[in-house]
């Protein structure tokens, strides 16, 4: 399940809802990764753009991959502005056994960072500044650039 | 006409172009010097599927998306 | 912080409390591992004995290790009976960056499984049956056994 | 007198024994055939610190704990 919200995530509510939804499904491990915006480099927060169609395709492929190991994925992400010390991102794995779950949460979060079509901006003096240096080129980048 | 969308921070309005393949799009773009900085780092999707080659036919009504470097979370 | 509870853990409350306690401390990643009792092999639940002095020492050593990487650990565990589809165990890592956090939650949970002085029993027909086959020998096991 | 605690599933009451080291404890235990099955798989802690050697002096009031295989979580 992929959930997108405007602004910061209500972490306690989302985790409580997910836990209630899944606790009777006989998974042994529930591992959420919760990203919290750090107060650093003078920013007041972060802001996000998301291209939803490709994000959904990316997520569905991961869900299929997880289901082949009997596991399930959940994800929530913010759109727009997210102040410091609030959450913009939660990914969670449910798995029968811990080892699959611990491996999947690592691989899922790392691949999210490398491939999810989301653009991050620092909020500085009320302005959005694209976080270009912290961003990752997608596969095939430069295809339309003249040599 | 295919529709070109410039995603995220590029901040450019969508374009409609009459092209048969991505090579033609590259030629059209070559005249836009300002866009070259973005093209250097942008990946390309056609109808929401990422592509890695210029040898792709473009049909009318195709959606072509330019995706700059990403950083979710 | 190490918390022990009689019976099942109130997951939503514990996670909400931990999140409120830490969200302003400028950690970027909060990764809880939540263990849920699976309905399998005809059990109605699990039951646990804990030897608290050594568990506390073990946890304090891990906390020290985590703090050297700027991270922090939290853990909650049940004593006594825990029914199927409720939680007996939560470990959580807080870290500035995701990579340290993802590595630590894996290593912390695996070392917990190998070394935390906790004994597990299946609850079968209202009786506690020591889960010997699923248990792990501690370092130095057999020291007092006659050769 | 040192105090011996049998943890978790062993289900045996604590003992008080007058010993100077772990070797003497091993000798005392060697007469308890029923306990041998547990000793085969038990680790040992003295005053809540795990030990790996029998060459350990035991002082009066020391606490010796026997720890069977573990399985938390």
Short mmCIF file of C-alpha atoms in Angstrom, two decimals:
data_model
loop_
_atom_site.label_atom_id
_atom_site.label_comp_id
_atom_site.label_asym_id
_atom_site.label_seq_id
_atom_site.Cartn_x
_atom_site.Cartn_y
_atom_site.Cartn_z
CA UNK A 1 0.00 0.00 0.00
CA UNK A 2 1.34 3.38 -1.06
CA UNK A 3 -0.03 6.50 0.65
CA UNK A 4 0.77 10.10 -0.27
CA UNK A 5 -0.05 12.99 2.05
CA UNK A 6 0.09 16.75 1.76
CA UNK A 7 2.59 18.01 4.35
CA UNK A 8 4.15 16.11 7.27
CA UNK A 9 3.14 12.55 8.11
CA UNK A 10 1.17 11.81 11.27
CA UNK A 11 3.57 9.08 12.33
CA UNK A 12 1.68 7.72 15.34
CA UNK A 13 -1.61 7.49 13.43
CA UNK A 14 -0.08 5.87 10.37
CA UNK A 15 1.86 3.28 12.38
CA UNK A 16 -1.19 2.56 14.58
CA UNK A 17 -3.42 2.11 11.52
CA UNK A 18 -0.93 -0.13 9.75
CA UNK A 19 -0.37 -2.20 12.88
CA UNK A 20 -4.12 -2.70 13.37
CA UNK A 21 -4.50 -3.64 9.70
CA UNK A 22 -1.79 -6.28 9.76
CA UNK A 23 -1.44 -7.68 13.25
CA UNK A 24 -3.82 -10.59 12.60
CA UNK A 25 -2.22 -11.52 9.28
CA UNK A 26 0.36 -13.79 10.91
CA UNK A 27 3.46 -11.84 9.99
CA UNK A 28 6.15 -12.24 12.65
CA UNK A 29 8.09 -9.06 11.95
CA UNK A 30 6.88 -5.51 11.27
CA UNK A 31 9.75 -3.14 10.52
CA UNK A 32 8.96 0.50 9.77
CA UNK A 33 11.65 2.93 8.65
CA UNK A 34 10.63 6.45 9.68
CA UNK A 35 12.45 9.40 8.14
CA UNK A 36 12.48 12.61 10.19
CA UNK A 37 13.56 15.98 8.77
CA UNK A 38 16.81 17.09 10.43
CA UNK A 39 17.47 20.69 11.40
CA UNK A 40 20.72 21.33 9.55
CA UNK A 41 22.37 23.84 7.21
CA UNK A 42 19.92 26.56 8.23
CA UNK A 43 16.88 24.98 6.62
CA UNK A 44 13.40 25.33 8.11
CA UNK A 45 12.28 22.11 6.45
CA UNK A 46 12.16 20.15 3.21
CA UNK A 47 9.70 20.17 0.34
CA UNK A 48 8.89 17.41 -2.13
CA UNK A 49 7.56 16.94 -5.65
CA UNK A 50 6.43 13.45 -6.62
CA UNK A 51 5.74 11.99 -10.03
CA UNK A 52 3.03 9.60 -8.97
CA UNK A 53 2.60 7.29 -12.01
CA UNK A 54 6.22 6.10 -11.99
CA UNK A 55 6.35 6.00 -8.19
CA UNK A 56 3.35 3.70 -8.25
CA UNK A 57 4.94 1.43 -10.87
CA UNK A 58 8.15 1.31 -8.85
CA UNK A 59 6.25 0.46 -5.68
CA UNK A 60 4.12 -2.21 -7.36
CA UNK A 61 7.23 -3.94 -8.66
CA UNK A 62 8.69 -3.99 -5.15
CA UNK A 63 5.42 -5.30 -3.74
CA UNK A 64 5.53 -8.16 -6.24
CA UNK A 65 9.14 -8.90 -5.32
CA UNK A 66 8.29 -8.88 -1.58
CA UNK A 67 5.26 -11.11 -2.06
CA UNK A 68 7.48 -13.77 -3.62
CA UNK A 69 9.14 -14.04 -0.20
CA UNK A 70 5.83 -14.01 1.65
CA UNK A 71 6.42 -10.40 2.69
CA UNK A 72 4.45 -7.19 2.24
CA UNK A 73 5.43 -3.53 1.89
CA UNK A 74 3.79 -0.33 3.08
CA UNK A 75 4.87 3.19 2.31
CA UNK A 76 3.79 6.75 3.08
CA UNK A 77 5.39 9.91 1.71
CA UNK A 78 4.77 13.63 1.97
CA UNK A 79 4.11 16.04 -0.88
CA UNK A 80 4.90 19.73 -0.41
CA UNK A 81 6.44 21.29 2.68
CA UNK A 82 7.59 19.30 5.71
CA UNK A 83 9.04 21.27 8.66
CA UNK A 84 12.14 20.26 10.61
CA UNK A 85 11.58 17.52 13.23
CA UNK A 86 8.54 16.12 11.45
CA UNK A 87 8.36 13.05 9.24
CA UNK A 88 8.25 13.00 5.44
CA UNK A 89 8.68 9.29 4.79
CA UNK A 90 7.75 5.91 6.24
CA UNK A 91 8.50 2.57 4.61
CA UNK A 92 7.59 -0.67 6.32
CA UNK A 93 8.13 -4.36 5.72
CA UNK A 94 5.99 -7.18 7.06
CA UNK A 95 7.49 -10.64 6.85
CA UNK A 96 6.96 -14.06 8.36
CA UNK A 97 10.55 -14.26 9.67
CA UNK A 98 12.94 -11.57 10.81
CA UNK A 99 15.84 -12.23 8.41
CA UNK A 100 13.82 -11.65 5.24
CA UNK A 101 12.31 -8.54 6.82
CA UNK A 102 15.62 -7.04 7.88
CA UNK A 103 17.10 -7.64 4.44
CA UNK A 104 14.05 -6.25 2.63
CA UNK A 105 13.78 -3.05 4.67
CA UNK A 106 17.43 -2.31 3.87
CA UNK A 107 17.12 -3.07 0.15
CA UNK A 108 13.75 -1.35 -0.20
CA UNK A 109 14.90 1.88 1.46
CA UNK A 110 18.17 1.95 -0.50
CA UNK A 111 16.40 1.39 -3.81
CA UNK A 112 13.83 4.02 -2.86
CA UNK A 113 16.66 6.51 -2.37
CA UNK A 114 18.17 5.61 -5.75
CA UNK A 115 15.07 5.28 -7.91
CA UNK A 116 11.85 6.72 -6.51
CA UNK A 117 10.78 9.69 -8.70
CA UNK A 118 10.72 12.26 -5.91
CA UNK A 119 12.47 15.61 -5.88
CA UNK A 120 13.66 17.23 -2.69
CA UNK A 121 14.04 20.93 -1.94
CA UNK A 122 15.54 22.65 1.08
CA UNK A 123 13.31 25.33 2.56
CA UNK A 124 15.58 28.32 3.12
CA UNK A 125 14.17 31.75 3.95
CA UNK A 126 10.80 30.54 2.74
CA UNK A 127 12.19 29.52 -0.66
CA UNK A 128 12.46 26.07 -2.26
CA UNK A 129 16.04 25.24 -3.25
CA UNK A 130 16.47 22.01 -5.23
CA UNK A 131 18.77 19.64 -3.27
CA UNK A 132 20.76 18.85 -6.40
CA UNK A 133 24.00 17.76 -4.71
CA UNK A 134 22.20 15.19 -2.54
CA UNK A 135 20.17 13.83 -5.47
CA UNK A 136 20.92 10.70 -7.48
CA UNK A 137 20.98 10.38 -11.27
CA UNK A 138 18.41 7.91 -12.57
CA UNK A 139 19.38 5.11 -14.94
CA UNK A 140 19.78 6.43 -18.45
CA UNK A 141 20.40 10.01 -17.37
CA UNK A 142 21.84 12.18 -20.14
CA UNK A 143 20.04 10.35 -22.97
CA UNK A 144 18.85 13.55 -24.66
CA UNK A 145 21.99 15.60 -24.03
CA UNK A 146 23.97 16.62 -27.10
CA UNK A 147 27.41 15.03 -26.99
CA UNK B 1 1.63 15.33 -31.18
CA UNK B 2 3.67 13.87 -28.32
CA UNK B 3 3.61 15.71 -25.02
CA UNK B 4 6.85 16.49 -23.18
CA UNK B 5 6.70 16.96 -19.42
CA UNK B 6 9.57 18.49 -17.45
CA UNK B 7 9.34 17.04 -13.95
CA UNK B 8 10.34 18.32 -10.54
CA UNK B 9 12.75 21.23 -10.38
CA UNK B 10 13.10 21.84 -14.12
CA UNK B 11 10.22 24.28 -13.92
CA UNK B 12 9.41 24.37 -17.62
CA UNK B 13 5.92 24.21 -19.09
CA UNK B 14 4.94 21.08 -21.04
CA UNK B 15 5.54 21.08 -24.79
CA UNK B 16 3.71 19.44 -27.68
CA UNK B 17 6.07 18.20 -30.39
CA UNK B 18 5.64 16.39 -33.67
CA UNK B 19 8.36 13.70 -33.66
CA UNK B 20 8.74 10.12 -34.79
CA UNK B 21 11.46 9.08 -32.38
CA UNK B 22 13.69 10.30 -29.55
CA UNK B 23 16.52 11.24 -31.90
CA UNK B 24 14.31 13.91 -33.36
CA UNK B 25 13.54 15.17 -29.90
CA UNK B 26 17.25 15.38 -29.12
CA UNK B 27 17.73 17.47 -32.28
CA UNK B 28 14.92 19.82 -31.37
CA UNK B 29 16.33 20.23 -27.85
CA UNK B 30 19.86 20.86 -29.15
CA UNK B 31 18.80 24.39 -29.96
CA UNK B 32 17.81 25.10 -26.35
CA UNK B 33 21.15 25.88 -24.70
CA UNK B 34 19.57 26.54 -21.34
CA UNK B 35 17.90 23.13 -21.31
CA UNK B 36 21.20 21.31 -22.01
CA UNK B 37 22.26 21.58 -18.35
CA UNK B 38 19.14 19.67 -17.38
CA UNK B 39 19.39 17.17 -20.26
CA UNK B 40 22.85 16.22 -19.05
CA UNK B 41 21.36 14.86 -15.83
CA UNK B 42 17.81 13.91 -16.82
CA UNK B 43 16.52 10.42 -17.43
CA UNK B 44 13.63 9.82 -19.82
CA UNK B 45 10.36 7.92 -19.53
CA UNK B 46 7.86 7.21 -22.28
CA UNK B 47 4.32 6.65 -21.06
CA UNK B 48 5.74 6.23 -17.54
CA UNK B 49 8.28 3.56 -18.48
CA UNK B 50 11.95 4.47 -18.22
CA UNK B 51 13.93 4.20 -21.46
CA UNK B 52 17.65 3.76 -22.06
CA UNK B 53 17.92 4.16 -25.80
CA UNK B 54 17.21 6.79 -28.45
CA UNK B 55 16.00 4.10 -30.84
CA UNK B 56 12.45 4.34 -29.63
CA UNK B 57 9.53 5.19 -31.88
CA UNK B 58 7.21 7.87 -30.62
CA UNK B 59 3.53 7.64 -31.42
CA UNK B 60 1.06 10.52 -31.39
CA UNK B 61 -0.30 11.06 -27.87
CA UNK B 62 2.78 9.50 -26.25
CA UNK B 63 3.84 11.14 -23.02
CA UNK B 64 7.57 11.80 -22.69
CA UNK B 65 8.80 12.69 -19.18
CA UNK B 66 12.15 14.18 -18.26
CA UNK B 67 13.27 13.16 -14.76
CA UNK B 68 16.08 15.05 -13.00
CA UNK B 69 18.15 13.41 -10.19
CA UNK B 70 15.94 12.18 -7.36
CA UNK B 71 16.09 12.31 -3.58
CA UNK B 72 13.07 10.97 -1.75
CA UNK B 73 12.65 10.50 1.99
CA UNK C 1 16.17 2.75 27.22
CA UNK C 2 15.11 -0.78 28.12
CA UNK C 3 11.48 -1.38 29.12
CA UNK C 4 10.03 -4.65 30.39
CA UNK C 5 6.29 -5.25 30.55
CA UNK C 6 4.08 -7.99 31.97
CA UNK C 7 2.19 -9.54 29.06
CA UNK C 8 1.83 -8.24 25.49
CA UNK C 9 3.24 -4.90 24.42
CA UNK C 10 0.94 -2.01 23.59
CA UNK C 11 2.67 -1.33 20.28
CA UNK C 12 0.87 1.87 19.28
CA UNK C 13 1.41 3.47 22.69
CA UNK C 14 5.07 2.50 22.93
CA UNK C 15 5.89 3.69 19.42
CA UNK C 16 3.93 6.94 19.96
CA UNK C 17 5.73 7.60 23.24
CA UNK C 18 9.16 6.86 21.79
CA UNK C 19 8.45 9.03 18.74
CA UNK C 20 7.34 11.96 20.91
CA UNK C 21 10.42 11.53 23.11
CA UNK C 22 12.88 11.57 20.24
CA UNK C 23 11.43 13.55 17.34
CA UNK C 24 13.08 16.81 18.41
CA UNK C 25 16.50 15.24 19.00
CA UNK C 26 17.55 15.67 15.36
CA UNK C 27 17.84 12.02 14.44
CA UNK C 28 17.04 11.50 10.76
CA UNK C 29 16.03 7.84 10.96
CA UNK C 30 13.84 6.00 13.47
CA UNK C 31 13.67 2.27 12.76
CA UNK C 32 11.59 0.06 15.06
CA UNK C 33 11.61 -3.72 14.72
CA UNK C 34 8.31 -5.08 16.04
CA UNK C 35 8.00 -8.80 16.77
CA UNK C 36 4.49 -10.26 16.60
CA UNK C 37 3.63 -13.74 17.91
CA UNK C 38 2.69 -16.00 15.00
CA UNK C 39 -0.13 -18.53 15.19
CA UNK C 40 1.71 -21.72 14.27
CA UNK C 41 2.21 -25.29 15.45
CA UNK C 42 -0.99 -25.18 17.49
CA UNK C 43 0.26 -22.68 20.07
CA UNK C 44 -2.03 -20.16 21.71
CA UNK C 45 0.89 -17.85 22.40
CA UNK C 46 4.41 -17.59 23.78
CA UNK C 47 5.69 -17.03 27.29
CA UNK C 48 8.99 -15.51 28.42
CA UNK C 49 11.37 -15.58 31.37
CA UNK C 50 13.98 -12.83 31.52
CA UNK C 51 17.11 -12.60 33.61
CA UNK C 52 17.14 -8.85 34.01
CA UNK C 53 20.64 -8.11 35.39
CA UNK C 54 22.46 -9.64 32.42
CA UNK C 55 19.89 -8.32 29.94
CA UNK C 56 20.54 -4.83 31.28
CA UNK C 57 24.33 -5.25 30.98
CA UNK C 58 23.94 -6.55 27.44
CA UNK C 59 21.69 -3.61 26.50
CA UNK C 60 24.00 -1.02 28.11
CA UNK C 61 26.95 -2.33 26.09
CA UNK C 62 24.93 -2.00 22.89
CA UNK C 63 23.81 1.49 23.84
CA UNK C 64 27.46 2.48 24.30
CA UNK C 65 28.35 0.96 20.94
CA UNK C 66 25.47 2.82 19.24
CA UNK C 67 26.36 6.12 20.88
CA UNK C 68 29.82 5.93 19.35
CA UNK C 69 28.08 6.24 15.98
CA UNK C 70 25.80 9.04 17.16
CA UNK C 71 22.90 6.59 17.39
CA UNK C 72 20.55 5.52 20.17
CA UNK C 73 18.72 2.29 20.97
CA UNK C 74 15.32 1.60 22.53
CA UNK C 75 13.89 -1.76 23.49
CA UNK C 76 10.73 -3.17 25.03
CA UNK C 77 10.11 -6.83 25.86
CA UNK C 78 7.33 -8.85 27.46
CA UNK C 79 7.58 -11.05 30.54
CA UNK C 80 5.10 -13.90 30.99
CA UNK C 81 2.38 -14.84 28.53
CA UNK C 82 1.87 -13.18 25.15
CA UNK C 83 -1.06 -14.40 23.00
CA UNK C 84 -0.88 -15.04 19.26
CA UNK C 85 -1.11 -11.91 17.10
CA UNK C 86 0.16 -9.61 19.84
CA UNK C 87 3.66 -8.22 20.23
CA UNK C 88 6.33 -9.44 22.64
CA UNK C 89 9.32 -7.46 21.43
CA UNK C 90 10.23 -4.06 19.99
CA UNK C 91 13.75 -2.87 19.29
CA UNK C 92 14.39 0.52 17.74
CA UNK C 93 17.37 2.44 16.42
CA UNK C 94 17.63 6.20 16.11
CA UNK C 95 20.45 7.49 13.97
CA UNK C 96 21.46 10.69 12.21
CA UNK C 97 21.73 8.94 8.80
CA UNK C 98 19.89 5.97 7.37
CA UNK C 99 22.85 3.72 6.59
CA UNK C 100 24.10 3.53 10.17
CA UNK C 101 20.53 2.96 11.34
CA UNK C 102 19.79 0.16 8.88
CA UNK C 103 23.03 -1.59 9.76
CA UNK C 104 22.49 -1.20 13.51
CA UNK C 105 18.90 -2.48 13.56
CA UNK C 106 20.06 -5.62 11.77
CA UNK C 107 23.07 -6.23 14.01
CA UNK C 108 21.22 -5.32 17.20
CA UNK C 109 18.29 -7.67 16.52
CA UNK C 110 20.58 -10.52 15.47
CA UNK C 111 22.75 -10.16 18.56
CA UNK C 112 19.62 -9.94 20.69
CA UNK C 113 18.50 -13.29 19.28
CA UNK C 114 21.90 -14.84 19.99
CA UNK C 115 22.72 -13.36 23.38
CA UNK C 116 19.85 -11.76 25.28
CA UNK C 117 19.15 -13.87 28.42
CA UNK C 118 15.51 -14.56 27.64
CA UNK C 119 13.82 -17.94 27.58
CA UNK C 120 10.88 -18.68 25.33
CA UNK C 121 8.07 -21.15 25.92
CA UNK C 122 5.27 -22.21 23.59
CA UNK C 123 1.85 -22.06 25.20
CA UNK C 124 0.17 -25.34 24.31
CA UNK C 125 -3.06 -26.43 25.99
CA UNK C 126 -2.40 -23.87 28.70
CA UNK C 127 1.05 -25.28 29.48
CA UNK C 128 4.49 -23.69 29.02
CA UNK C 129 6.77 -25.82 26.83
CA UNK C 130 10.41 -24.63 26.61
CA UNK C 131 11.24 -23.82 22.96
CA UNK C 132 14.54 -25.67 23.21
CA UNK C 133 14.99 -26.45 19.50
CA UNK C 134 14.61 -22.78 18.54
CA UNK C 135 16.96 -21.59 21.29
CA UNK C 136 20.63 -20.67 20.92
CA UNK C 137 23.51 -21.84 23.11
CA UNK C 138 25.26 -18.96 24.86
CA UNK C 139 29.03 -18.53 24.65
CA UNK C 140 30.77 -20.94 27.01
CA UNK C 141 27.86 -23.37 27.15
CA UNK C 142 28.82 -26.75 28.61
CA UNK C 143 31.48 -25.34 30.96
CA UNK C 144 30.24 -27.32 33.98
CA UNK C 145 29.36 -30.49 32.09
CA UNK C 146 31.45 -33.55 32.95
CA UNK C 147 33.41 -34.69 29.93
CA UNK D 1 28.66 -19.74 50.75
CA UNK D 2 28.15 -19.02 47.06
CA UNK D 3 24.65 -19.04 45.67
CA UNK D 4 23.79 -21.02 42.55
CA UNK D 5 20.80 -19.90 40.48
CA UNK D 6 19.24 -22.09 37.80
CA UNK D 7 17.67 -19.74 35.28
CA UNK D 8 14.74 -20.05 32.93
CA UNK D 9 13.41 -23.51 32.14
CA UNK D 10 15.76 -25.49 34.42
CA UNK D 11 13.18 -25.20 37.18
CA UNK D 12 15.49 -26.03 40.08
CA UNK D 13 15.61 -24.18 43.40
CA UNK D 14 18.74 -22.13 44.19
CA UNK D 15 21.55 -23.84 46.08
CA UNK D 16 24.10 -22.56 48.57
CA UNK D 17 27.51 -24.21 48.18
CA UNK D 18 30.88 -23.85 49.87
CA UNK D 19 33.39 -23.81 47.00
CA UNK D 20 36.65 -22.03 46.17
CA UNK D 21 36.42 -22.24 42.39
CA UNK D 22 34.30 -23.51 39.50
CA UNK D 23 36.18 -26.82 39.29
CA UNK D 24 34.84 -27.73 42.71
CA UNK D 25 31.34 -26.85 41.55
CA UNK D 26 31.74 -29.11 38.53
CA UNK D 27 32.74 -31.96 40.87
CA UNK D 28 29.75 -31.41 43.10
CA UNK D 29 27.43 -31.35 40.07
CA UNK D 30 28.96 -34.51 38.60
CA UNK D 31 26.92 -36.52 41.13
CA UNK D 32 23.66 -35.06 39.82
CA UNK D 33 22.97 -37.15 36.73
CA UNK D 34 19.69 -35.39 35.99
CA UNK D 35 21.40 -32.00 35.95
CA UNK D 36 24.04 -33.15 33.42
CA UNK D 37 21.59 -32.74 30.51
CA UNK D 38 21.24 -29.09 31.43
CA UNK D 39 24.94 -28.57 32.16
CA UNK D 40 25.73 -29.73 28.63
CA UNK D 41 23.91 -26.72 27.21
CA UNK D 42 24.17 -24.15 30.01
CA UNK D 43 26.51 -21.15 30.05
CA UNK D 44 27.72 -19.74 33.36
CA UNK D 45 27.80 -16.23 34.81
CA UNK D 46 29.45 -15.10 38.01
CA UNK D 47 27.93 -12.00 39.54
CA UNK D 48 26.14 -11.41 36.22
CA UNK D 49 29.29 -11.57 34.10
CA UNK D 50 29.58 -14.48 31.66
CA UNK D 51 32.64 -16.72 32.20
CA UNK D 52 34.42 -19.04 29.79
CA UNK D 53 36.90 -20.82 32.06
CA UNK D 54 36.80 -23.06 35.12
CA UNK D 55 39.88 -21.29 36.51
CA UNK D 56 37.84 -18.73 38.33
CA UNK D 57 38.01 -18.20 42.07
CA UNK D 58 34.71 -18.07 43.85
CA UNK D 59 34.34 -15.79 46.84
CA UNK D 60 31.74 -16.13 49.57
CA UNK D 61 28.52 -14.38 48.54
CA UNK D 62 29.30 -14.74 44.85
CA UNK D 63 26.26 -15.40 42.67
CA UNK D 64 26.68 -18.14 40.08
CA UNK D 65 24.00 -18.30 37.37
CA UNK D 66 23.38 -21.16 34.96
CA UNK D 67 21.90 -19.97 31.65
CA UNK D 68 20.24 -22.44 29.24
CA UNK D 69 19.94 -21.67 25.50
CA UNK D 70 18.11 -18.42 24.85
CA UNK D 71 15.41 -17.26 22.46
CA UNK D 72 14.12 -13.75 23.00
CA UNK D 73 11.70 -11.82 20.83
#
